[in-house]
Short mmCIF file of C-alpha atoms and ligand atoms in Angstrom, two decimals:
data_model
loop_
_atom_site.label_atom_id
_atom_site.label_comp_id
_atom_site.label_asym_id
_atom_site.label_seq_id
_atom_site.Cartn_x
_atom_site.Cartn_y
_atom_site.Cartn_z
CA MET A 1 113.39 110.50 89.17
CA ALA A 2 115.78 111.64 91.95
CA SER A 3 117.91 108.89 93.44
CA SER A 4 118.23 110.58 96.83
CA VAL A 5 115.89 112.62 99.08
CA THR A 6 116.43 114.24 102.50
CA VAL A 7 113.58 115.03 104.92
CA ARG A 8 113.67 116.76 108.29
CA ALA A 9 110.98 116.06 110.90
CA PRO A 10 110.34 117.79 114.24
CA SER A 11 110.10 116.55 117.80
CA SER A 12 106.61 116.48 119.30
CA THR A 13 104.74 116.39 122.57
CA ALA A 14 101.85 113.96 122.96
CA ASN A 15 98.74 114.00 125.17
CA LEU A 16 98.82 117.70 126.28
CA GLY A 17 97.35 116.48 129.56
CA PRO A 18 93.81 115.16 129.06
CA GLY A 19 94.24 114.14 125.40
CA PHE A 20 95.96 110.81 126.08
CA ASP A 21 96.83 109.09 122.77
CA VAL A 22 94.66 111.65 120.94
CA PHE A 23 96.47 115.02 120.97
CA GLY A 24 99.89 115.81 119.56
CA LEU A 25 101.80 119.03 118.96
CA ALA A 26 104.89 119.38 116.78
CA VAL A 27 107.57 121.47 118.51
CA ASP A 28 110.74 123.00 117.05
CA ALA A 29 112.93 121.86 119.99
CA PHE A 30 114.77 119.12 118.04
CA PHE A 31 114.78 117.64 114.52
CA ASP A 32 115.71 114.30 112.95
CA GLU A 33 117.03 114.20 109.39
CA ILE A 34 116.69 111.16 107.13
CA THR A 35 118.27 110.73 103.69
CA LEU A 36 117.10 107.87 101.48
CA THR A 37 119.33 106.83 98.58
CA LYS A 38 118.41 104.19 96.02
CA THR A 39 120.96 101.41 95.69
CA LYS A 40 121.35 98.58 93.16
CA GLU A 41 121.70 95.86 95.76
CA LYS A 42 118.15 95.11 96.88
CA LYS A 43 118.47 95.51 100.63
CA VAL A 44 117.96 98.15 103.31
CA THR A 45 121.07 99.49 105.04
CA ILE A 46 121.43 102.17 107.70
CA THR A 47 124.32 104.56 108.25
CA THR A 48 124.52 107.00 111.14
CA LYS A 49 127.04 108.68 113.41
CA ASP A 50 124.56 108.54 116.28
CA ASN A 51 124.23 105.86 118.90
CA ILE A 52 121.13 104.10 117.53
CA PRO A 53 120.45 100.59 116.17
CA THR A 54 121.65 100.11 112.57
CA ASN A 55 119.84 96.82 112.07
CA PRO A 56 116.77 97.85 109.99
CA ASN A 57 114.60 95.42 111.99
CA HIS A 58 115.43 97.28 115.20
CA ASN A 59 115.36 100.82 113.88
CA THR A 60 112.14 102.84 113.52
CA ALA A 61 113.09 104.31 110.13
CA GLY A 62 114.29 100.90 108.95
CA LEU A 63 110.95 99.33 109.86
CA VAL A 64 108.99 102.05 108.05
CA ILE A 65 111.08 101.74 104.88
CA GLN A 66 110.98 97.93 104.79
CA ASN A 67 107.20 98.03 105.16
CA MET A 68 106.83 100.67 102.41
CA ILE A 69 109.06 98.70 100.00
CA LYS A 70 106.81 95.70 100.55
CA LYS A 71 103.57 97.67 100.26
CA PHE A 72 104.52 99.60 97.11
CA ARG A 73 106.56 96.75 95.59
CA THR A 74 109.50 98.99 94.70
CA LYS A 75 112.51 97.23 93.23
CA ASP A 76 115.53 99.18 94.54
CA GLY A 77 117.62 98.75 97.63
CA ILE A 78 117.61 101.74 99.99
CA GLN A 79 120.38 103.24 102.05
CA ILE A 80 119.02 105.21 105.02
CA THR A 81 121.28 107.89 106.48
CA ILE A 82 120.10 109.18 109.85
CA LYS A 83 121.07 112.35 111.71
CA LYS A 84 119.35 112.03 115.05
CA GLU A 85 118.81 115.05 117.26
CA VAL A 86 115.59 114.24 119.14
CA PRO A 87 116.67 112.58 122.42
CA ALA A 88 115.37 109.00 122.57
CA GLY A 89 113.17 107.93 125.48
CA PHE A 90 112.37 111.37 126.95
CA GLY A 91 108.81 111.94 125.77
CA MET A 92 109.78 114.16 122.84
CA GLY A 93 108.58 111.87 120.03
CA SER A 94 112.00 110.61 119.07
CA SER A 95 111.02 107.43 117.24
CA ALA A 96 108.08 109.29 115.68
CA ALA A 97 110.36 111.97 114.20
CA SER A 98 112.54 109.36 112.46
CA ALA A 99 109.46 107.41 111.34
CA ALA A 100 107.77 110.55 109.99
CA ALA A 101 110.89 111.66 108.12
CA ALA A 102 111.36 108.16 106.67
CA ALA A 103 107.76 107.85 105.47
CA LEU A 104 107.74 111.28 103.80
CA ALA A 105 111.19 110.71 102.25
CA PHE A 106 109.96 107.44 100.68
CA ASP A 107 106.83 109.21 99.44
CA LYS A 108 108.98 111.91 97.79
CA LEU A 109 111.60 109.48 96.44
CA TYR A 110 108.95 107.54 94.51
CA ARG A 111 106.55 110.49 93.96
CA LEU A 112 103.70 108.55 95.55
CA ASN A 113 101.72 111.65 96.64
CA LEU A 114 100.21 109.75 99.56
CA ASP A 115 97.45 111.48 101.52
CA ASP A 116 98.01 112.65 105.09
CA ASN A 117 96.19 109.79 106.82
CA LEU A 118 98.07 107.12 104.89
CA LEU A 119 101.43 108.82 105.53
CA VAL A 120 100.65 108.92 109.27
CA GLU A 121 99.57 105.27 109.21
CA LEU A 122 102.78 104.22 107.44
CA ALA A 123 104.94 106.26 109.82
CA GLY A 124 103.00 104.69 112.68
CA PHE A 125 104.20 101.26 111.58
CA GLY A 126 107.65 102.08 112.99
CA GLU A 127 106.15 103.32 116.25
CA LYS A 128 104.02 100.23 116.61
CA ALA A 129 107.01 97.97 116.23
CA SER A 130 109.24 99.95 118.58
CA ALA A 131 106.73 100.90 121.33
CA GLY A 132 104.70 97.69 121.11
CA SER A 133 101.36 99.50 120.80
CA VAL A 134 99.56 101.65 118.28
CA HIS A 135 99.21 105.33 119.05
CA TYR A 136 99.55 107.93 116.35
CA ASP A 137 99.71 111.13 118.44
CA ASN A 138 103.45 111.76 118.01
CA VAL A 139 103.76 110.55 114.41
CA ALA A 140 100.71 112.55 113.30
CA ALA A 141 102.22 115.73 114.80
CA SER A 142 105.64 115.00 113.32
CA VAL A 143 104.26 114.27 109.84
CA LEU A 144 101.69 117.08 109.63
CA GLY A 145 103.03 119.71 112.05
CA GLY A 146 100.95 121.94 114.32
CA PHE A 147 98.30 120.56 116.68
CA VAL A 148 96.67 117.26 115.77
CA ILE A 149 93.67 115.30 116.96
CA VAL A 150 93.90 111.59 116.18
CA ARG A 151 90.78 109.52 115.64
CA THR A 152 91.15 105.78 115.08
CA ASP A 153 89.10 103.03 113.42
CA PRO A 154 89.49 104.31 110.79
CA LEU A 155 92.55 106.51 111.30
CA ASP A 156 91.56 110.12 110.70
CA VAL A 157 93.84 112.98 111.73
CA ILE A 158 92.50 116.50 112.16
CA LYS A 159 95.09 119.29 112.10
CA ILE A 160 94.66 122.75 113.60
CA ASP A 161 97.18 125.58 113.16
CA PRO A 162 98.33 126.68 116.63
CA PRO A 163 98.36 130.32 117.73
CA THR A 164 101.62 131.94 116.56
CA SER A 165 102.21 133.30 120.08
CA LEU A 166 102.08 129.85 121.76
CA ARG A 167 105.34 128.95 123.51
CA MET A 168 106.45 125.92 125.48
CA CYS A 169 109.22 125.49 128.05
CA ILE A 170 110.39 121.89 128.17
CA ALA A 171 112.60 120.46 130.89
CA VAL A 172 114.35 117.23 129.89
CA PRO A 173 115.68 115.59 133.08
CA LYS A 174 119.00 113.76 132.91
CA LEU A 175 117.70 110.39 134.04
CA ALA A 176 118.54 106.86 133.01
CA VAL A 177 115.33 105.86 131.22
CA PRO A 178 114.28 102.19 131.05
CA LYS A 179 114.74 100.50 127.65
CA LYS A 180 111.04 99.91 127.03
CA LYS A 181 110.08 103.18 128.69
CA THR A 182 106.83 103.79 126.83
CA LYS A 183 105.66 100.25 127.59
CA VAL A 184 106.62 100.65 131.25
CA SER A 185 104.90 104.02 131.59
CA ARG A 186 101.76 102.72 129.88
CA GLY A 187 101.70 99.84 132.33
CA VAL A 188 101.01 102.16 135.31
CA ILE A 189 97.88 103.75 133.83
CA PRO A 190 94.59 102.59 135.38
CA LYS A 191 92.60 100.17 133.22
CA LYS A 192 89.30 101.55 134.53
CA ILE A 193 88.40 105.15 135.34
CA SER A 194 85.50 106.80 137.10
CA LEU A 195 82.82 108.67 135.20
CA SER A 196 83.60 111.85 137.18
CA ASP A 197 87.31 111.70 136.18
CA SER A 198 86.40 111.09 132.57
CA ILE A 199 84.11 114.15 132.65
CA ILE A 200 86.92 116.35 133.99
CA ASN A 201 89.36 115.13 131.35
CA LEU A 202 86.84 115.35 128.53
CA SER A 203 85.83 118.91 129.40
CA ASN A 204 89.45 120.02 129.54
CA ALA A 205 90.31 118.23 126.29
CA ALA A 206 87.38 119.98 124.61
CA ALA A 207 88.58 123.33 125.98
CA ILE A 208 92.10 122.68 124.61
CA VAL A 209 90.61 122.20 121.14
CA ALA A 210 88.59 125.41 121.60
CA GLY A 211 91.81 127.18 122.66
CA PHE A 212 93.57 126.08 119.46
CA MET A 213 90.56 127.10 117.34
CA ARG A 214 90.39 130.51 119.05
CA LYS A 215 94.20 130.91 118.88
CA ASP A 216 94.23 131.49 122.62
CA PRO A 217 97.39 130.24 124.44
CA GLU A 218 95.85 131.00 127.84
CA MET A 219 92.79 128.85 127.18
CA ILE A 220 95.04 126.04 125.92
CA GLY A 221 97.36 126.26 128.93
CA ASN A 222 94.59 126.59 131.53
CA SER A 223 92.97 123.44 130.16
CA ILE A 224 96.11 121.29 130.43
CA ARG A 225 94.54 119.44 133.34
CA ASP A 226 94.63 115.67 133.51
CA VAL A 227 93.25 113.76 136.50
CA ILE A 228 93.78 110.30 135.01
CA VAL A 229 97.19 109.69 133.41
CA GLU A 230 99.39 112.35 135.03
CA PRO A 231 98.62 111.28 138.63
CA ALA A 232 99.40 107.66 137.69
CA ARG A 233 102.72 108.47 136.05
CA GLN A 234 104.14 111.36 138.01
CA HIS A 235 105.93 109.14 140.56
CA MET A 236 108.25 108.10 137.71
CA ILE A 237 109.57 111.68 137.45
CA PRO A 238 111.61 112.80 140.47
CA GLY A 239 110.57 116.31 141.51
CA PHE A 240 107.56 116.46 139.15
CA ALA A 241 105.22 118.16 141.63
CA LYS A 242 107.83 120.81 142.45
CA VAL A 243 108.69 121.41 138.77
CA LYS A 244 104.99 121.90 138.02
CA TYR A 245 104.38 124.15 141.01
CA ASN A 246 107.43 126.29 140.23
CA ALA A 247 106.51 126.73 136.58
CA ILE A 248 102.97 127.83 137.45
CA GLU A 249 104.33 130.23 140.08
CA ALA A 250 106.66 131.65 137.41
CA GLY A 251 103.67 132.36 135.17
CA ALA A 252 103.06 129.21 133.06
CA PHE A 253 99.38 128.66 132.18
CA GLY A 254 99.59 124.88 132.48
CA VAL A 255 102.14 122.12 133.03
CA THR A 256 102.11 118.39 132.38
CA ILE A 257 104.22 115.39 131.42
CA SER A 258 105.39 115.50 127.79
CA GLY A 259 104.11 112.28 126.21
CA ALA A 260 105.10 109.31 128.34
CA GLY A 261 107.77 111.44 130.09
CA PRO A 262 110.08 112.02 131.78
CA SER A 263 110.25 115.49 130.16
CA VAL A 264 107.92 118.08 131.65
CA ILE A 265 106.28 120.71 129.46
CA ALA A 266 104.92 124.12 130.45
CA PHE A 267 102.56 126.07 128.17
CA SER A 268 102.84 129.82 127.87
CA LYS A 269 102.92 132.65 125.31
CA SER A 270 105.61 134.71 123.59
CA SER A 271 105.13 137.82 125.75
CA ALA A 272 105.70 135.89 129.02
CA ASN A 273 109.01 135.61 130.84
CA LEU A 274 109.91 132.21 129.36
CA LYS A 275 113.44 132.21 130.80
CA LYS A 276 111.95 132.65 134.27
CA ILE A 277 109.62 129.67 133.71
CA SER A 278 112.52 127.52 132.45
CA ALA A 279 114.72 128.50 135.40
CA ALA A 280 111.89 127.69 137.80
CA MET A 281 111.52 124.23 136.27
CA GLU A 282 115.27 123.67 136.51
CA LYS A 283 115.12 124.59 140.21
CA GLY A 284 112.26 122.12 140.69
CA PHE A 285 114.37 119.31 139.29
CA ALA A 286 117.40 120.48 141.30
CA HIS A 287 115.22 120.10 144.40
CA ALA A 288 115.07 116.37 143.54
CA LYS A 289 118.84 116.35 142.84
CA THR A 290 118.20 115.92 139.12
CA ASP A 291 119.91 117.93 136.39
CA CYS A 292 117.89 118.90 133.36
CA LEU A 293 118.18 120.51 129.97
CA THR A 294 115.62 123.24 129.33
CA VAL A 295 114.39 124.26 125.89
CA ILE A 296 112.06 127.13 124.99
CA CYS A 297 110.19 126.25 121.82
CA LYS A 298 107.38 127.06 119.41
CA PRO A 299 104.96 124.87 117.49
CA SER A 300 106.64 123.48 114.38
CA LYS A 301 105.59 122.71 110.84
CA GLY A 302 105.66 119.03 109.94
CA ALA A 303 108.13 116.83 108.09
CA THR A 304 109.67 118.71 105.18
CA LYS A 305 111.83 117.73 102.21
CA ILE A 306 115.00 119.80 102.42
CA ARG A 307 116.99 118.23 99.53
N1 LIG B 401 100.36 108.83 124.18
C1 LIG B 401 101.56 108.09 124.40
C2 LIG B 401 101.71 107.83 125.89
C3 LIG B 401 102.72 108.87 123.89
O1 LIG B 401 101.54 108.76 126.67
O2 LIG B 401 101.98 106.68 126.26
C4 LIG B 401 104.04 108.18 124.11
O3 LIG B 401 104.52 107.61 122.97
#
Protein backbone atom coordinates (compact mmCIF):
# COMPACT_ATOMS: atom_id res chain seq x y z
CA MET A 1 0.00 0.00 0.00
CA ALA A 2 1.34 3.48 -0.90
CA SER A 3 2.68 5.47 2.03
CA SER A 4 1.89 8.85 0.48
CA VAL A 5 -0.98 10.26 -1.63
CA THR A 6 -1.59 13.74 -3.10
CA VAL A 7 -5.06 15.06 -3.98
CA ARG A 8 -6.06 18.34 -5.60
CA ALA A 9 -9.52 19.83 -4.98
CA PRO A 10 -11.20 22.83 -6.63
CA SER A 11 -12.72 26.02 -5.29
CA SER A 12 -16.52 26.22 -5.39
CA THR A 13 -19.41 28.64 -5.31
CA ALA A 14 -22.36 27.88 -3.05
CA ASN A 15 -26.04 28.89 -3.21
CA LEU A 16 -26.17 30.14 -6.86
CA GLY A 17 -28.74 32.66 -5.63
CA PRO A 18 -31.95 30.90 -4.55
CA GLY A 19 -30.32 27.55 -3.63
CA PHE A 20 -29.11 28.61 -0.18
CA ASP A 21 -27.22 25.72 1.49
CA VAL A 22 -28.50 23.39 -1.27
CA PHE A 23 -26.66 24.22 -4.52
CA GLY A 24 -22.93 24.12 -5.14
CA LEU A 25 -20.78 24.39 -8.25
CA ALA A 26 -17.11 23.42 -8.47
CA VAL A 27 -15.10 26.07 -10.33
CA ASP A 28 -11.56 25.88 -11.71
CA ALA A 29 -10.57 29.33 -10.34
CA PHE A 30 -8.30 27.99 -7.56
CA PHE A 31 -7.14 24.62 -6.20
CA ASP A 32 -5.88 23.29 -2.86
CA GLU A 33 -3.42 20.40 -2.79
CA ILE A 34 -3.10 18.00 0.14
CA THR A 35 -0.45 15.31 0.56
CA LEU A 36 -0.91 12.68 3.26
CA THR A 37 2.13 10.66 4.34
CA LYS A 38 2.04 7.81 6.83
CA THR A 39 4.41 8.24 9.76
CA LYS A 40 5.51 5.85 12.52
CA GLU A 41 4.81 8.27 15.34
CA LYS A 42 1.07 8.06 15.91
CA LYS A 43 0.08 11.70 15.65
CA VAL A 44 -1.20 14.17 13.07
CA THR A 45 1.17 16.94 11.98
CA ILE A 46 0.72 19.70 9.42
CA THR A 47 3.35 21.34 7.24
CA THR A 48 2.65 24.24 4.91
CA LYS A 49 4.30 27.32 3.47
CA ASP A 50 0.98 29.16 3.55
CA ASN A 51 -0.36 31.36 6.29
CA ILE A 52 -2.88 28.91 7.81
CA PRO A 53 -3.21 27.22 11.22
CA THR A 54 -0.87 24.23 11.65
CA ASN A 55 -2.54 22.97 14.81
CA PRO A 56 -4.64 20.01 13.52
CA ASN A 57 -7.48 21.01 15.87
CA HIS A 58 -7.73 24.40 14.18
CA ASN A 59 -7.17 23.33 10.60
CA THR A 60 -9.97 21.99 8.37
CA ALA A 61 -7.83 19.21 6.85
CA GLY A 62 -6.47 18.34 10.29
CA LEU A 63 -9.98 17.96 11.68
CA VAL A 64 -11.06 15.73 8.77
CA ILE A 65 -8.02 13.46 9.11
CA GLN A 66 -8.27 13.15 12.90
CA ASN A 67 -11.93 12.20 12.58
CA MET A 68 -11.19 9.63 9.83
CA ILE A 69 -8.36 8.04 11.86
CA LYS A 70 -10.80 7.61 14.73
CA LYS A 71 -13.64 6.34 12.55
CA PHE A 72 -11.57 3.81 10.57
CA ARG A 73 -9.26 2.94 13.50
CA THR A 74 -6.10 3.24 11.42
CA LYS A 75 -2.85 2.80 13.32
CA ASP A 76 -0.38 5.17 11.60
CA GLY A 77 0.48 8.76 12.26
CA ILE A 78 -0.21 11.13 9.36
CA GLN A 79 1.75 14.10 8.10
CA ILE A 80 -0.46 16.51 6.16
CA THR A 81 1.27 18.80 3.67
CA ILE A 82 -0.94 21.63 2.42
CA LYS A 83 -0.53 23.87 -0.62
CA LYS A 84 -3.31 26.39 -0.30
CA GLU A 85 -4.44 28.44 -3.27
CA VAL A 86 -8.15 29.05 -2.60
CA PRO A 87 -8.36 32.41 -0.76
CA ALA A 88 -9.79 31.91 2.73
CA GLY A 89 -12.91 33.82 3.75
CA PHE A 90 -14.01 35.11 0.32
CA GLY A 91 -16.91 32.80 -0.51
CA MET A 92 -14.88 30.51 -2.76
CA GLY A 93 -15.14 27.34 -0.65
CA SER A 94 -11.66 27.55 0.79
CA SER A 95 -12.09 25.33 3.84
CA ALA A 96 -14.22 22.96 1.76
CA ALA A 97 -11.44 22.49 -0.83
CA SER A 98 -8.92 21.48 1.86
CA ALA A 99 -11.50 19.27 3.57
CA ALA A 100 -12.48 17.58 0.29
CA ALA A 101 -8.85 16.96 -0.69
CA ALA A 102 -8.07 15.58 2.79
CA ALA A 103 -11.05 13.19 2.82
CA LEU A 104 -10.33 11.81 -0.64
CA ALA A 105 -6.58 11.51 0.09
CA PHE A 106 -7.34 9.45 3.22
CA ASP A 107 -9.76 7.29 1.21
CA LYS A 108 -7.05 6.63 -1.40
CA LEU A 109 -4.24 6.14 1.14
CA TYR A 110 -6.15 3.31 2.85
CA ARG A 111 -8.06 2.13 -0.26
CA LEU A 112 -11.37 2.54 1.54
CA ASN A 113 -13.46 3.05 -1.63
CA LEU A 114 -15.98 5.16 0.27
CA ASP A 115 -19.16 6.14 -1.57
CA ASP A 116 -19.82 9.74 -2.58
CA ASN A 117 -22.26 10.58 0.21
CA LEU A 118 -19.95 9.28 2.94
CA LEU A 119 -16.96 11.13 1.47
CA VAL A 120 -18.97 14.37 1.44
CA GLU A 121 -20.13 13.75 5.01
CA LEU A 122 -16.56 13.14 6.20
CA ALA A 123 -15.27 16.22 4.38
CA GLY A 124 -18.15 18.16 5.93
CA PHE A 125 -16.81 17.35 9.39
CA GLY A 126 -14.03 19.91 8.83
CA GLU A 127 -16.51 22.51 7.61
CA LYS A 128 -18.77 21.95 10.57
CA ALA A 129 -15.95 22.50 13.00
CA SER A 130 -14.58 25.58 11.23
CA ALA A 131 -17.83 27.34 10.22
CA GLY A 132 -19.81 26.27 13.29
CA SER A 133 -22.75 24.92 11.27
CA VAL A 134 -23.46 22.05 8.92
CA HIS A 135 -23.88 22.85 5.26
CA TYR A 136 -22.51 20.57 2.60
CA ASP A 137 -22.93 22.76 -0.51
CA ASN A 138 -19.24 23.67 -0.92
CA VAL A 139 -17.77 20.34 0.18
CA ALA A 140 -20.14 18.36 -2.04
CA ALA A 141 -19.10 20.45 -5.07
CA SER A 142 -15.42 20.21 -4.18
CA VAL A 143 -15.53 16.43 -3.65
CA LEU A 144 -17.74 15.50 -6.62
CA GLY A 145 -17.20 18.36 -9.08
CA GLY A 146 -19.83 19.89 -11.36
CA PHE A 147 -23.20 21.13 -10.07
CA VAL A 148 -24.56 19.54 -6.91
CA ILE A 149 -27.88 19.51 -5.10
CA VAL A 150 -27.57 18.66 -1.41
CA ARG A 151 -30.40 16.97 0.44
CA THR A 152 -30.03 16.38 4.18
CA ASP A 153 -31.51 13.97 6.74
CA PRO A 154 -30.18 11.71 5.40
CA LEU A 155 -27.38 13.35 3.41
CA ASP A 156 -27.92 12.65 -0.28
CA VAL A 157 -26.01 14.55 -2.95
CA ILE A 158 -27.26 14.68 -6.53
CA LYS A 159 -24.67 15.65 -9.15
CA ILE A 160 -25.43 17.10 -12.58
CA ASP A 161 -22.79 17.70 -15.26
CA PRO A 162 -22.86 21.41 -16.17
CA PRO A 163 -23.05 22.64 -19.76
CA THR A 164 -19.51 22.75 -21.22
CA SER A 165 -20.11 26.33 -22.42
CA LEU A 166 -20.98 27.67 -18.93
CA ARG A 167 -18.57 30.39 -17.77
CA MET A 168 -18.35 32.46 -14.61
CA CYS A 169 -16.68 35.79 -13.92
CA ILE A 170 -15.79 36.12 -10.26
CA ALA A 171 -14.73 39.36 -8.60
CA VAL A 172 -12.89 38.85 -5.30
CA PRO A 173 -12.83 42.22 -3.48
CA LYS A 174 -9.75 43.10 -1.46
CA LEU A 175 -11.52 43.54 1.87
CA ALA A 176 -10.54 42.67 5.41
CA VAL A 177 -12.98 39.84 6.15
CA PRO A 178 -14.07 39.12 9.74
CA LYS A 179 -12.55 36.00 11.33
CA LYS A 180 -15.82 34.12 11.67
CA LYS A 181 -17.14 35.52 8.40
CA THR A 182 -19.52 32.69 7.53
CA LYS A 183 -21.04 32.81 11.01
CA VAL A 184 -21.39 36.60 10.79
CA SER A 185 -22.96 36.50 7.33
CA ARG A 186 -25.37 33.74 8.38
CA GLY A 187 -26.41 35.87 11.34
CA VAL A 188 -27.98 38.55 9.07
CA ILE A 189 -30.33 36.16 7.24
CA PRO A 190 -34.00 36.42 8.25
CA LYS A 191 -35.23 33.58 10.46
CA LYS A 192 -38.71 33.75 8.93
CA ILE A 193 -39.66 34.39 5.30
CA SER A 194 -42.92 35.13 3.54
CA LEU A 195 -44.68 32.53 1.44
CA SER A 196 -44.48 34.81 -1.61
CA ASP A 197 -40.67 35.15 -1.27
CA SER A 198 -40.30 31.42 -0.83
CA ILE A 199 -42.33 30.87 -4.03
CA ILE A 200 -40.06 33.21 -6.01
CA ASN A 201 -36.91 31.50 -4.73
CA LEU A 202 -38.29 28.01 -5.19
CA SER A 203 -39.37 28.66 -8.78
CA ASN A 204 -35.97 30.10 -9.65
CA ALA A 205 -34.12 27.26 -7.92
CA ALA A 206 -36.20 24.76 -9.91
CA ALA A 207 -35.39 26.64 -13.13
CA ILE A 208 -31.65 26.53 -12.31
CA VAL A 209 -31.86 22.74 -12.04
CA ALA A 210 -33.77 22.65 -15.35
CA GLY A 211 -31.04 24.84 -16.87
CA PHE A 212 -28.33 22.38 -15.77
CA MET A 213 -30.37 19.42 -17.06
CA ARG A 214 -30.96 21.14 -20.41
CA LYS A 215 -27.31 22.32 -20.58
CA ASP A 216 -28.55 25.87 -21.03
CA PRO A 217 -26.28 28.59 -19.52
CA GLU A 218 -28.86 31.29 -20.27
CA MET A 219 -31.60 29.50 -18.34
CA ILE A 220 -29.19 28.95 -15.44
CA GLY A 221 -28.05 32.58 -15.41
CA ASN A 222 -31.53 34.08 -15.82
CA SER A 223 -32.73 32.07 -12.83
CA ILE A 224 -29.98 33.30 -10.48
CA ARG A 225 -32.55 35.39 -8.64
CA ASP A 226 -32.70 35.37 -4.86
CA VAL A 227 -35.12 37.60 -2.94
CA ILE A 228 -34.27 36.20 0.50
CA VAL A 229 -30.54 35.85 1.26
CA GLU A 230 -28.92 38.26 -1.20
CA PRO A 231 -30.94 41.32 -0.06
CA ALA A 232 -30.06 40.51 3.57
CA ARG A 233 -26.33 40.16 2.91
CA GLN A 234 -25.55 42.65 0.18
CA HIS A 235 -24.86 45.53 2.60
CA MET A 236 -21.76 43.60 3.68
CA ILE A 237 -20.26 44.00 0.19
CA PRO A 238 -19.34 47.60 -0.70
CA GLY A 239 -20.51 48.39 -4.23
CA PHE A 240 -22.50 45.16 -4.65
CA ALA A 241 -25.47 46.76 -6.42
CA LYS A 242 -23.19 48.57 -8.86
CA VAL A 243 -21.08 45.45 -9.53
CA LYS A 244 -24.26 43.50 -10.28
CA TYR A 245 -25.77 46.21 -12.46
CA ASN A 246 -22.53 46.65 -14.43
CA ALA A 247 -22.11 42.92 -15.05
CA ILE A 248 -25.68 42.58 -16.34
CA GLU A 249 -25.20 45.64 -18.56
CA ALA A 250 -22.02 44.02 -19.92
CA GLY A 251 -24.02 40.92 -20.88
CA ALA A 252 -24.00 38.58 -17.85
CA PHE A 253 -27.17 36.45 -17.57
CA GLY A 254 -27.26 36.60 -13.77
CA VAL A 255 -25.19 37.85 -10.84
CA THR A 256 -25.17 37.03 -7.15
CA ILE A 257 -23.00 36.70 -4.05
CA SER A 258 -20.64 33.71 -4.21
CA GLY A 259 -21.45 31.62 -1.13
CA ALA A 260 -21.40 33.80 1.97
CA GLY A 261 -19.40 36.47 0.07
CA PRO A 262 -17.80 38.88 -0.32
CA SER A 263 -16.91 37.60 -3.81
CA VAL A 264 -19.49 38.34 -6.49
CA ILE A 265 -20.14 35.85 -9.29
CA ALA A 266 -21.60 36.50 -12.75
CA PHE A 267 -22.93 33.64 -14.92
CA SER A 268 -22.38 33.66 -18.65
CA LYS A 269 -21.29 31.44 -21.55
CA SER A 270 -18.07 30.86 -23.49
CA SER A 271 -19.13 32.88 -26.55
CA ALA A 272 -19.82 36.05 -24.49
CA ASN A 273 -17.36 38.88 -23.94
CA LEU A 274 -16.16 37.62 -20.54
CA LYS A 275 -13.36 40.19 -20.27
CA LYS A 276 -15.93 42.95 -20.69
CA ILE A 277 -18.06 41.46 -17.88
CA SER A 278 -15.01 41.17 -15.60
CA ALA A 279 -13.93 44.74 -16.34
CA ALA A 280 -17.45 45.98 -15.63
CA MET A 281 -17.43 44.22 -12.25
CA GLU A 282 -14.03 45.72 -11.45
CA LYS A 283 -15.41 49.18 -12.25
CA GLY A 284 -18.37 48.52 -9.96
CA PHE A 285 -16.04 47.78 -7.06
CA ALA A 286 -13.84 50.77 -7.98
CA HIS A 287 -16.97 52.91 -7.63
CA ALA A 288 -17.00 51.85 -3.95
CA LYS A 289 -13.23 52.49 -3.72
CA THR A 290 -12.55 48.76 -3.45
CA ASP A 291 -9.90 46.89 -5.43
CA CYS A 292 -10.70 43.42 -6.63
CA LEU A 293 -9.18 40.43 -8.33
CA THR A 294 -11.23 39.08 -11.24
CA VAL A 295 -11.14 35.49 -12.45
CA ILE A 296 -12.87 34.00 -15.48
CA CYS A 297 -13.57 30.34 -14.83
CA LYS A 298 -15.33 27.15 -15.89
CA PRO A 299 -17.03 24.40 -13.92
CA SER A 300 -14.45 21.99 -12.54
CA LYS A 301 -14.24 18.27 -11.95
CA GLY A 302 -14.03 17.26 -8.31
CA ALA A 303 -11.18 16.26 -6.01
CA THR A 304 -8.64 14.15 -7.90
CA LYS A 305 -5.64 12.06 -6.88
CA ILE A 306 -2.65 13.47 -8.74
CA ARG A 307 0.15 11.36 -7.14
N1 LIG B 1 -24.41 28.24 2.01
C1 LIG B 1 -23.41 28.82 2.83
C2 LIG B 1 -23.80 30.26 3.15
C3 LIG B 1 -22.10 28.79 2.10
O1 LIG B 1 -24.18 30.97 2.24
O2 LIG B 1 -23.73 30.64 4.33
C4 LIG B 1 -20.98 29.40 2.89
O3 LIG B 1 -20.16 28.47 3.45
